[in-house]
């Protein structure tokens, strides 16, 4: 429950910031060109709102809604998600959106996307300035990687050290590493002190690599225990920090990668057993062998795992075995570095969208549950800001898509007007808004339904 609340607070704070900045972009450009803004709301407010206020001598009502699906900047003289047709029947006023030149209306509509993207670059810059950039180079991971069955069929072997893809060095273990490998014809690895080239099969895609369980490639991490909390299954059998788990139910292991695989097997058995039967308890009663860090003595014990089949130990991380490389940035250095990093994130995100139009890609769509899982289970400000910047870029790109009801749809019609010199009719714009709104609701339902199905174990 605590983890759920921490993630919920992070999602709420991130979305509040991003929605405020996005709607603020529309608001500021509207004010710049003398267009009246009737409402400025964070989140939607059908039927009721959490609060609202209207400053004296102001045309704008400010407030917060209760549905965190976005925000709302009600601009006078514009057909938007409010579907306010009565206003459009009145004579055109000088302070209305529809009275302004097309280029001004274009900037007003693009303001939200522009501000979201600038915010992302600013956050990335400040993250680099505050925390720097720490990572463990792939070439320094001397224990190599652990590969799944698909990777081993392609020619990889456990312990291979990843070097380059199509001759381009792979620097760190992240999504860019997978992206480089999926787009490459050949991948170079170091195996037993010798360089070896592996020809990548054409059918392996980025989506295949990251969706498979276990994933295509993961760093080898020895099964060393980093911490043990009191009154946990591990503490009850005498495990402590520095011990190594060496076997589960008679199967020898040496890494957390193998540990996760064995726990996965137990979870499959537990899913097949009825929760109230003795078979369920038999699955939870597992035999563990662990080597004491101080003496090297090996104990073999029966452990009653939690109902979620956890041992409740802290796992050693890569930083316990390798020295990270840290790059520090001054303030002036952080700005171009953050911009370069953000543009790289955008380029990767756009490239990955091609998978959405596949069957597996559609299943990978996620709603609020998927967004929540982007954030860590503990409050870490660096990770929080990194995820907020990523979602800001994601929202900016999604909003610029030429779908009616999104900013991109309005921008598309404005480009049509600028090129042809003709305005689309108000009836056309209204119908387009209805269609676009229906598409967005459908996507929202599909994405959140996927979250529910994943939670229930059907996906």
CSV table of C-alpha atoms in Angstrom, one decimal:
chain,number,residue,atom,x,y,z
A,1,UNK,CA,0.0,0.0,0.0
A,2,UNK,CA,2.9,2.4,0.8
A,3,UNK,CA,4.5,1.8,-2.6
A,4,UNK,CA,1.1,2.4,-4.3
A,5,UNK,CA,0.7,5.8,-2.5
A,6,UNK,CA,4.3,6.9,-3.3
A,7,UNK,CA,3.8,6.1,-7.0
A,8,UNK,CA,0.3,7.8,-6.9
A,9,UNK,CA,1.8,11.0,-5.4
A,10,UNK,CA,4.6,11.0,-8.0
A,11,UNK,CA,2.2,10.6,-10.8
A,12,UNK,CA,-0.2,13.3,-9.4
A,13,UNK,CA,2.7,15.8,-8.9
A,14,UNK,CA,4.2,15.1,-12.3
A,15,UNK,CA,0.9,15.4,-14.2
A,16,UNK,CA,0.0,18.6,-12.3
A,17,UNK,CA,3.3,20.2,-13.4
A,18,UNK,CA,3.0,19.1,-17.0
A,19,UNK,CA,-0.6,20.1,-17.4
A,20,UNK,CA,0.0,23.5,-15.8
A,21,UNK,CA,3.0,24.1,-18.2
A,22,UNK,CA,1.1,22.8,-21.2
A,23,UNK,CA,-2.0,24.9,-20.6
A,24,UNK,CA,0.3,27.8,-19.6
A,25,UNK,CA,1.7,27.8,-23.1
A,26,UNK,CA,-1.7,28.3,-24.6
A,27,UNK,CA,-2.5,30.9,-22.0
A,28,UNK,CA,0.6,33.0,-22.5
A,29,UNK,CA,0.4,33.1,-26.3
A,30,UNK,CA,-3.4,33.9,-26.0
A,31,UNK,CA,-2.6,36.9,-23.7
A,32,UNK,CA,0.3,38.0,-25.9
A,33,UNK,CA,-2.1,38.3,-28.9
A,34,UNK,CA,-5.0,39.8,-26.9
A,35,UNK,CA,-7.2,36.7,-26.9
A,36,UNK,CA,-9.5,36.3,-23.9
A,37,UNK,CA,-9.1,33.1,-21.8
A,38,UNK,CA,-12.3,32.2,-20.0
A,39,UNK,CA,-11.1,29.3,-18.0
A,40,UNK,CA,-7.7,27.9,-16.9
A,41,UNK,CA,-8.1,24.6,-15.2
A,42,UNK,CA,-5.6,21.8,-14.2
A,43,UNK,CA,-7.5,18.5,-14.8
A,44,UNK,CA,-11.0,18.3,-16.2
A,45,UNK,CA,-14.1,19.3,-14.1
A,46,UNK,CA,-17.3,17.7,-15.4
A,47,UNK,CA,-20.2,18.2,-13.0
A,48,UNK,CA,-18.0,19.7,-10.2
A,49,UNK,CA,-14.5,21.0,-9.5
A,50,UNK,CA,-12.1,20.8,-6.5
A,51,UNK,CA,-11.8,24.6,-6.4
A,52,UNK,CA,-12.0,27.7,-8.5
A,53,UNK,CA,-11.5,31.4,-8.2
A,54,UNK,CA,-11.7,34.5,-10.4
A,55,UNK,CA,-9.5,37.5,-9.6
A,56,UNK,CA,-11.1,40.9,-9.5
A,57,UNK,CA,-11.1,42.6,-13.0
A,58,UNK,CA,-10.0,39.4,-14.6
A,59,UNK,CA,-11.8,37.6,-17.5
A,60,UNK,CA,-10.3,34.2,-16.5
A,61,UNK,CA,-11.6,31.7,-13.9
A,62,UNK,CA,-8.8,29.6,-12.5
A,63,UNK,CA,-9.3,26.2,-10.8
A,64,UNK,CA,-8.6,22.4,-10.5
A,65,UNK,CA,-10.8,19.6,-11.7
A,66,UNK,CA,-11.0,16.1,-10.5
A,67,UNK,CA,-10.2,13.9,-13.6
A,68,UNK,CA,-6.4,13.9,-14.2
A,69,UNK,CA,-6.7,13.3,-18.0
A,70,UNK,CA,-5.3,16.7,-18.9
A,71,UNK,CA,-6.0,20.3,-18.5
A,72,UNK,CA,-8.3,23.0,-19.9
A,73,UNK,CA,-7.7,26.4,-21.3
A,74,UNK,CA,-11.0,27.7,-22.6
A,75,UNK,CA,-10.2,30.3,-25.2
A,76,UNK,CA,-12.9,32.6,-26.5
A,77,UNK,CA,-14.1,32.2,-30.0
A,78,UNK,CA,-12.7,28.7,-30.6
A,79,UNK,CA,-14.2,25.3,-31.2
A,80,UNK,CA,-12.6,23.0,-28.7
A,81,UNK,CA,-13.5,20.1,-26.3
A,82,UNK,CA,-16.1,22.4,-24.6
A,83,UNK,CA,-18.2,22.1,-27.9
A,84,UNK,CA,-19.5,25.7,-27.2
A,85,UNK,CA,-21.5,26.4,-30.3
A,86,UNK,CA,-23.6,29.2,-28.9
A,87,UNK,CA,-20.6,31.5,-28.7
A,88,UNK,CA,-19.7,30.8,-32.3
A,89,UNK,CA,-23.2,32.0,-33.4
A,90,UNK,CA,-22.5,35.5,-32.0
A,91,UNK,CA,-20.8,38.3,-34.0
A,92,UNK,CA,-17.0,38.0,-34.0
A,93,UNK,CA,-15.3,40.1,-31.3
A,94,UNK,CA,-11.8,41.6,-31.5
A,95,UNK,CA,-10.7,39.6,-28.4
A,96,UNK,CA,-11.7,36.2,-29.8
A,97,UNK,CA,-9.4,33.5,-31.2
A,98,UNK,CA,-11.3,33.4,-34.5
A,99,UNK,CA,-10.6,37.1,-35.2
A,100,UNK,CA,-6.8,36.7,-35.1
A,101,UNK,CA,-4.5,36.1,-38.1
A,102,UNK,CA,-3.8,32.4,-38.8
A,103,UNK,CA,-0.1,32.7,-37.7
A,104,UNK,CA,-1.2,34.0,-34.3
A,105,UNK,CA,-3.7,31.2,-33.9
A,106,UNK,CA,-1.0,28.7,-34.9
A,107,UNK,CA,1.3,29.9,-32.2
A,108,UNK,CA,-1.5,29.8,-29.6
A,109,UNK,CA,-2.3,26.2,-30.5
A,110,UNK,CA,1.4,25.2,-30.6
A,111,UNK,CA,2.2,26.9,-27.3
A,112,UNK,CA,1.4,23.9,-25.1
A,113,UNK,CA,3.5,21.5,-27.1
A,114,UNK,CA,6.4,24.0,-27.3
A,115,UNK,CA,6.3,24.6,-23.5
A,116,UNK,CA,6.2,20.9,-22.7
A,117,UNK,CA,9.3,20.3,-24.9
A,118,UNK,CA,11.2,23.2,-23.5
A,119,UNK,CA,10.3,22.1,-20.0
A,120,UNK,CA,11.7,18.6,-20.7
A,121,UNK,CA,15.0,20.0,-22.0
A,122,UNK,CA,15.2,22.3,-19.0
A,123,UNK,CA,14.6,19.4,-16.5
A,124,UNK,CA,17.2,17.2,-18.2
A,125,UNK,CA,19.7,20.1,-18.1
A,126,UNK,CA,19.1,20.7,-14.4
A,127,UNK,CA,19.3,16.9,-13.6
A,128,UNK,CA,22.7,16.9,-15.3
A,129,UNK,CA,23.8,20.1,-13.5
A,130,UNK,CA,22.6,18.8,-10.1
A,131,UNK,CA,23.5,15.1,-10.2
A,132,UNK,CA,25.7,14.7,-13.2
A,133,UNK,CA,25.6,11.5,-15.2
A,134,UNK,CA,26.7,8.3,-13.7
A,135,UNK,CA,26.8,5.0,-15.5
A,136,UNK,CA,28.9,1.8,-15.8
A,137,UNK,CA,30.4,1.4,-19.3
A,138,UNK,CA,29.4,-1.9,-20.9
A,139,UNK,CA,33.0,-2.6,-21.8
A,140,UNK,CA,33.9,-2.5,-18.1
A,141,UNK,CA,31.3,-5.2,-17.1
A,142,UNK,CA,33.9,-7.9,-17.0
A,143,UNK,CA,31.4,-10.5,-15.7
A,144,UNK,CA,29.4,-9.9,-19.0
A,145,UNK,CA,25.7,-10.2,-19.7
A,146,UNK,CA,23.1,-12.9,-19.2
A,147,UNK,CA,21.0,-13.6,-22.3
A,148,UNK,CA,17.6,-15.2,-22.8
A,149,UNK,CA,16.8,-18.1,-25.1
A,150,UNK,CA,16.1,-15.9,-28.1
A,151,UNK,CA,19.5,-14.2,-27.7
A,152,UNK,CA,21.3,-17.5,-27.3
A,153,UNK,CA,19.7,-18.9,-30.4
A,154,UNK,CA,21.0,-15.8,-32.3
A,155,UNK,CA,24.5,-16.7,-31.1
A,156,UNK,CA,25.0,-14.8,-27.8
A,157,UNK,CA,26.4,-16.7,-24.8
A,158,UNK,CA,26.2,-15.9,-21.1
A,159,UNK,CA,29.3,-13.9,-20.1
A,160,UNK,CA,29.6,-12.1,-23.4
A,161,UNK,CA,30.7,-8.5,-23.0
A,162,UNK,CA,28.8,-6.2,-25.4
A,163,UNK,CA,31.1,-3.9,-27.4
A,164,UNK,CA,29.5,-2.4,-30.5
A,165,UNK,CA,26.6,-2.6,-33.0
A,166,UNK,CA,27.4,-2.2,-36.7
A,167,UNK,CA,30.8,-0.8,-35.5
A,168,UNK,CA,29.3,1.9,-33.2
A,169,UNK,CA,30.3,1.5,-29.6
A,170,UNK,CA,27.5,0.7,-27.1
A,171,UNK,CA,28.3,2.7,-24.0
A,172,UNK,CA,25.8,1.8,-21.3
A,173,UNK,CA,23.0,-0.6,-20.4
A,174,UNK,CA,19.8,1.3,-21.3
A,175,UNK,CA,17.0,1.4,-23.9
A,176,UNK,CA,19.5,2.9,-26.5
A,177,UNK,CA,21.6,-0.3,-26.2
A,178,UNK,CA,18.6,-2.4,-27.1
A,179,UNK,CA,17.7,0.0,-29.9
A,180,UNK,CA,21.1,-0.2,-31.4
A,181,UNK,CA,21.2,-4.0,-31.3
A,182,UNK,CA,17.7,-4.3,-32.8
A,183,UNK,CA,18.6,-2.0,-35.7
A,184,UNK,CA,22.1,-3.6,-36.3
A,185,UNK,CA,23.1,-6.2,-38.8
A,186,UNK,CA,26.1,-7.3,-36.6
A,187,UNK,CA,27.0,-7.0,-32.9
A,188,UNK,CA,30.5,-7.4,-31.6
A,189,UNK,CA,31.2,-9.0,-28.2
A,190,UNK,CA,34.2,-10.0,-26.2
A,191,UNK,CA,34.1,-13.7,-25.4
A,192,UNK,CA,36.9,-15.5,-23.5
A,193,UNK,CA,39.2,-12.6,-24.3
A,194,UNK,CA,38.6,-12.7,-28.0
A,195,UNK,CA,36.4,-10.5,-30.1
A,196,UNK,CA,33.5,-12.2,-31.8
A,197,UNK,CA,31.0,-10.9,-34.4
A,198,UNK,CA,27.3,-12.0,-34.2
A,199,UNK,CA,25.0,-11.6,-37.1
A,200,UNK,CA,21.6,-10.4,-35.9
A,201,UNK,CA,18.5,-12.2,-37.1
A,202,UNK,CA,16.1,-9.9,-39.0
A,203,UNK,CA,13.1,-11.0,-37.0
A,204,UNK,CA,14.4,-9.6,-33.7
A,205,UNK,CA,12.9,-6.2,-33.0
A,206,UNK,CA,13.2,-3.8,-30.1
A,207,UNK,CA,9.7,-4.8,-28.9
A,208,UNK,CA,10.8,-8.5,-28.9
A,209,UNK,CA,13.9,-7.7,-26.8
A,210,UNK,CA,12.2,-5.7,-24.0
A,211,UNK,CA,8.8,-7.6,-23.9
A,212,UNK,CA,10.2,-11.1,-23.4
A,213,UNK,CA,10.6,-12.4,-19.8
A,214,UNK,CA,13.5,-12.6,-19.1
A,215,UNK,CA,14.6,-9.7,-21.3
A,216,UNK,CA,17.0,-10.2,-24.2
A,217,UNK,CA,20.1,-9.2,-22.3
A,218,UNK,CA,20.8,-8.2,-18.7
A,219,UNK,CA,23.9,-7.5,-16.7
A,220,UNK,CA,25.2,-10.5,-14.8
A,221,UNK,CA,24.8,-9.6,-11.1
A,222,UNK,CA,26.1,-12.1,-8.5
A,223,UNK,CA,23.4,-13.3,-6.0
A,224,UNK,CA,24.9,-11.3,-3.1
A,225,UNK,CA,22.5,-10.1,-0.4
A,226,UNK,CA,22.8,-6.3,0.2
A,227,UNK,CA,20.4,-6.1,3.1
A,228,UNK,CA,17.9,-8.1,5.3
A,229,UNK,CA,15.0,-6.5,7.1
A,230,UNK,CA,13.9,-7.9,10.5
A,231,UNK,CA,11.0,-10.3,10.6
A,232,UNK,CA,11.3,-11.3,7.0
A,233,UNK,CA,11.6,-14.8,5.6
A,234,UNK,CA,15.3,-14.3,5.0
A,235,UNK,CA,15.9,-13.0,8.5
A,236,UNK,CA,14.0,-15.9,10.1
A,237,UNK,CA,16.4,-18.5,8.6
A,238,UNK,CA,19.6,-16.5,9.4
A,239,UNK,CA,20.4,-14.8,6.2
A,240,UNK,CA,22.4,-11.5,6.5
A,241,UNK,CA,24.1,-8.9,4.4
A,242,UNK,CA,27.0,-10.2,2.4
A,243,UNK,CA,25.7,-13.8,2.1
A,244,UNK,CA,25.3,-15.4,-1.3
A,245,UNK,CA,22.3,-17.5,-2.4
A,246,UNK,CA,23.7,-20.5,-4.2
A,247,UNK,CA,20.7,-22.8,-4.8
A,248,UNK,CA,16.9,-22.8,-4.8
A,249,UNK,CA,15.1,-26.2,-4.5
A,250,UNK,CA,18.3,-28.0,-5.5
A,251,UNK,CA,19.0,-25.9,-8.6
A,252,UNK,CA,22.4,-24.2,-8.4
A,253,UNK,CA,22.4,-20.4,-9.0
A,254,UNK,CA,25.1,-17.8,-8.9
A,255,UNK,CA,23.3,-14.6,-9.9
A,256,UNK,CA,20.2,-12.6,-9.3
A,257,UNK,CA,19.3,-13.3,-12.9
A,258,UNK,CA,19.0,-17.0,-12.2
A,259,UNK,CA,17.3,-16.3,-8.9
A,260,UNK,CA,14.6,-14.3,-10.7
A,261,UNK,CA,14.2,-17.2,-13.2
A,262,UNK,CA,13.7,-19.8,-10.4
A,263,UNK,CA,11.2,-17.5,-8.6
A,264,UNK,CA,9.3,-17.2,-11.9
A,265,UNK,CA,9.1,-20.9,-12.1
A,266,UNK,CA,7.6,-21.0,-8.6
A,267,UNK,CA,5.1,-18.3,-9.5
A,268,UNK,CA,3.9,-20.4,-12.4
A,269,UNK,CA,3.4,-23.3,-10.0
A,270,UNK,CA,1.6,-21.1,-7.6
A,271,UNK,CA,-0.7,-19.8,-10.3
A,272,UNK,CA,-1.6,-23.4,-11.2
A,273,UNK,CA,-2.3,-24.3,-7.5
A,274,UNK,CA,-5.5,-23.2,-5.8
A,275,UNK,CA,-4.7,-20.6,-3.1
A,276,UNK,CA,-6.5,-22.5,-0.3
A,277,UNK,CA,-4.9,-25.9,-1.0
A,278,UNK,CA,-1.9,-27.5,0.5
A,279,UNK,CA,-0.3,-27.4,-2.9
A,280,UNK,CA,-0.1,-23.6,-2.6
A,281,UNK,CA,1.7,-23.9,0.7
A,282,UNK,CA,4.1,-26.5,-0.7
A,283,UNK,CA,5.1,-24.0,-3.4
A,284,UNK,CA,5.8,-21.3,-0.8
A,285,UNK,CA,7.9,-23.8,1.3
A,286,UNK,CA,11.2,-23.6,-0.8
A,287,UNK,CA,14.6,-24.9,0.0
A,288,UNK,CA,17.4,-22.3,-0.1
A,289,UNK,CA,21.1,-22.8,0.1
A,290,UNK,CA,23.2,-19.8,1.0
A,291,UNK,CA,26.9,-19.2,1.6
A,292,UNK,CA,27.8,-17.0,4.6
A,293,UNK,CA,29.9,-14.0,3.5
A,294,UNK,CA,32.2,-14.1,6.5
A,295,UNK,CA,33.0,-17.8,6.9
A,296,UNK,CA,32.1,-19.3,3.5
A,297,UNK,CA,30.0,-21.9,5.2
A,298,UNK,CA,26.9,-23.1,3.3
A,299,UNK,CA,23.6,-23.5,5.0
A,300,UNK,CA,20.6,-25.3,3.4
A,301,UNK,CA,17.3,-24.3,5.0
A,302,UNK,CA,13.5,-24.4,4.4
A,303,UNK,CA,12.1,-21.0,3.8
A,304,UNK,CA,8.4,-20.0,3.9
A,305,UNK,CA,8.2,-17.3,1.2
A,306,UNK,CA,5.6,-14.5,1.4
A,307,UNK,CA,2.3,-15.1,-0.5
A,308,UNK,CA,3.9,-13.0,-3.3
A,309,UNK,CA,6.8,-15.5,-3.3
A,310,UNK,CA,9.3,-12.9,-2.1
A,311,UNK,CA,12.3,-13.5,0.1
A,312,UNK,CA,12.4,-9.9,1.2
A,313,UNK,CA,16.1,-9.2,0.8
A,314,UNK,CA,17.9,-6.2,-0.7
A,315,UNK,CA,19.8,-7.3,-3.8
A,316,UNK,CA,23.3,-6.2,-4.6
A,317,UNK,CA,23.5,-3.8,-7.5
A,318,UNK,CA,26.0,-3.3,-10.3
A,319,UNK,CA,27.6,-0.5,-8.4
A,320,UNK,CA,28.7,-3.1,-5.7
A,321,UNK,CA,30.9,-4.8,-8.3
A,322,UNK,CA,31.9,-2.1,-10.8
A,323,UNK,CA,33.0,1.5,-10.4
A,324,UNK,CA,30.6,3.9,-12.1
A,325,UNK,CA,31.9,6.6,-14.4
A,326,UNK,CA,30.5,10.0,-13.4
A,327,UNK,CA,30.4,13.0,-15.7
A,328,UNK,CA,29.8,16.4,-13.9
A,329,UNK,CA,28.4,19.5,-15.7
A,330,UNK,CA,28.7,23.1,-14.9
A,331,UNK,CA,25.6,25.2,-15.4
A,332,UNK,CA,26.5,26.5,-18.9
A,333,UNK,CA,27.6,23.0,-19.9
A,334,UNK,CA,24.4,21.4,-18.7
A,335,UNK,CA,22.2,23.4,-21.0
A,336,UNK,CA,23.5,22.0,-24.4
A,337,UNK,CA,24.1,18.6,-22.8
A,338,UNK,CA,20.5,18.5,-21.5
A,339,UNK,CA,19.1,19.6,-24.9
A,340,UNK,CA,21.1,16.9,-26.7
A,341,UNK,CA,19.9,14.3,-24.3
A,342,UNK,CA,16.3,15.4,-24.6
A,343,UNK,CA,16.4,15.4,-28.4
A,344,UNK,CA,17.9,11.9,-28.2
A,345,UNK,CA,15.0,10.8,-26.0
A,346,UNK,CA,12.5,12.3,-28.5
A,347,UNK,CA,14.2,10.6,-31.5
A,348,UNK,CA,14.1,7.3,-29.7
A,349,UNK,CA,10.5,7.7,-28.7
A,350,UNK,CA,9.4,8.6,-32.2
A,351,UNK,CA,11.4,5.7,-33.6
A,352,UNK,CA,9.7,3.2,-31.2
A,353,UNK,CA,6.2,4.3,-32.1
A,354,UNK,CA,6.3,2.2,-35.2
A,355,UNK,CA,5.7,-0.8,-32.9
A,356,UNK,CA,2.3,0.6,-31.8
A,357,UNK,CA,0.9,-0.4,-35.1
A,358,UNK,CA,1.7,-4.1,-34.5
A,359,UNK,CA,-0.4,-6.6,-32.6
A,360,UNK,CA,2.1,-6.8,-29.8
A,361,UNK,CA,2.6,-3.1,-29.8
A,362,UNK,CA,-1.1,-2.5,-29.3
A,363,UNK,CA,-1.0,-4.8,-26.3
A,364,UNK,CA,1.9,-2.8,-24.9
A,365,UNK,CA,-0.2,0.4,-24.7
A,366,UNK,CA,-0.6,1.5,-21.2
A,367,UNK,CA,-2.7,4.0,-19.2
A,368,UNK,CA,-2.3,5.4,-15.7
A,369,UNK,CA,-1.0,2.1,-14.4
A,370,UNK,CA,1.8,2.1,-16.9
A,371,UNK,CA,2.6,5.7,-16.2
A,372,UNK,CA,2.7,4.9,-12.5
A,373,UNK,CA,5.1,2.0,-13.0
A,374,UNK,CA,7.6,4.4,-14.7
A,375,UNK,CA,8.2,5.9,-11.3
A,376,UNK,CA,10.3,4.2,-8.6
A,377,UNK,CA,8.7,2.6,-5.5
A,378,UNK,CA,10.7,5.0,-3.2
A,379,UNK,CA,10.9,8.8,-3.5
A,380,UNK,CA,14.0,9.6,-5.5
A,381,UNK,CA,14.1,13.2,-6.8
A,382,UNK,CA,16.5,12.5,-9.6
A,383,UNK,CA,14.4,9.6,-11.0
A,384,UNK,CA,11.2,11.6,-10.4
A,385,UNK,CA,12.5,14.5,-12.5
A,386,UNK,CA,13.9,12.2,-15.2
A,387,UNK,CA,10.5,10.5,-15.5
A,388,UNK,CA,8.7,13.8,-15.5
A,389,UNK,CA,10.9,15.0,-18.4
A,390,UNK,CA,10.3,11.9,-20.3
A,391,UNK,CA,6.5,12.1,-19.9
A,392,UNK,CA,6.7,15.8,-20.9
A,393,UNK,CA,8.3,14.8,-24.2
A,394,UNK,CA,5.8,12.0,-24.6
A,395,UNK,CA,2.9,14.3,-24.1
A,396,UNK,CA,4.4,17.0,-26.4
A,397,UNK,CA,4.7,14.5,-29.2
A,398,UNK,CA,1.3,12.9,-28.7
A,399,UNK,CA,-0.3,16.3,-28.6
A,400,UNK,CA,1.3,17.3,-31.9
A,401,UNK,CA,-0.2,14.3,-33.8
A,402,UNK,CA,-2.7,15.5,-36.4
A,403,UNK,CA,-5.8,14.1,-34.6
A,404,UNK,CA,-8.8,16.4,-34.2
A,405,UNK,CA,-9.4,17.4,-30.6
A,406,UNK,CA,-5.6,17.4,-30.0
A,407,UNK,CA,-3.4,20.5,-30.6
A,408,UNK,CA,-2.0,18.7,-33.7
A,409,UNK,CA,-5.5,18.6,-35.3
A,410,UNK,CA,-6.0,22.3,-34.8
A,411,UNK,CA,-2.5,23.0,-36.2
A,412,UNK,CA,-3.2,20.8,-39.2
A,413,UNK,CA,-6.4,22.8,-40.1
A,414,UNK,CA,-4.5,26.1,-39.5
A,415,UNK,CA,-1.8,25.0,-42.0
A,416,UNK,CA,-4.5,24.1,-44.5
A,417,UNK,CA,-5.9,27.7,-44.0
A,418,UNK,CA,-2.5,29.3,-44.4
A,419,UNK,CA,-1.7,27.3,-47.6
A,420,UNK,CA,-5.1,27.5,-49.3
A,421,UNK,CA,-6.3,30.8,-47.9
A,422,UNK,CA,-9.6,29.2,-46.9
A,423,UNK,CA,-10.9,28.5,-43.4
A,424,UNK,CA,-12.6,25.1,-42.7
A,425,UNK,CA,-16.2,25.7,-41.9
A,426,UNK,CA,-17.3,25.7,-38.3
A,427,UNK,CA,-19.6,22.7,-38.9
A,428,UNK,CA,-16.6,20.8,-40.2
A,429,UNK,CA,-14.4,21.8,-37.3
A,430,UNK,CA,-17.2,20.8,-34.9
A,431,UNK,CA,-17.6,17.3,-36.5
A,432,UNK,CA,-13.9,16.8,-36.5
A,433,UNK,CA,-13.7,17.7,-32.8
A,434,UNK,CA,-16.4,15.1,-32.0
A,435,UNK,CA,-14.6,12.4,-34.1
A,436,UNK,CA,-11.2,13.2,-32.5
A,437,UNK,CA,-12.7,13.2,-29.0
A,438,UNK,CA,-14.2,9.8,-29.7
A,439,UNK,CA,-10.8,8.5,-30.9
A,440,UNK,CA,-9.1,9.8,-27.8
A,441,UNK,CA,-11.7,8.2,-25.5
A,442,UNK,CA,-11.3,4.8,-27.3
A,443,UNK,CA,-7.5,5.0,-27.0
A,444,UNK,CA,-7.9,5.9,-23.3
A,445,UNK,CA,-10.2,2.9,-22.7
A,446,UNK,CA,-7.9,0.5,-24.6
A,447,UNK,CA,-4.8,1.7,-22.8
A,448,UNK,CA,-6.3,1.4,-19.3
A,449,UNK,CA,-8.0,-1.9,-20.2
A,450,UNK,CA,-4.5,-3.2,-21.0
A,451,UNK,CA,-3.3,-2.1,-17.6
A,452,UNK,CA,-6.2,-4.0,-15.9
A,453,UNK,CA,-5.5,-7.2,-18.0
A,454,UNK,CA,-1.8,-7.0,-17.1
A,455,UNK,CA,-2.7,-6.6,-13.4
A,456,UNK,CA,-5.0,-9.7,-13.7
A,457,UNK,CA,-2.3,-11.7,-15.4
A,458,UNK,CA,-4.0,-12.1,-18.8
A,459,UNK,CA,-1.3,-10.1,-20.7
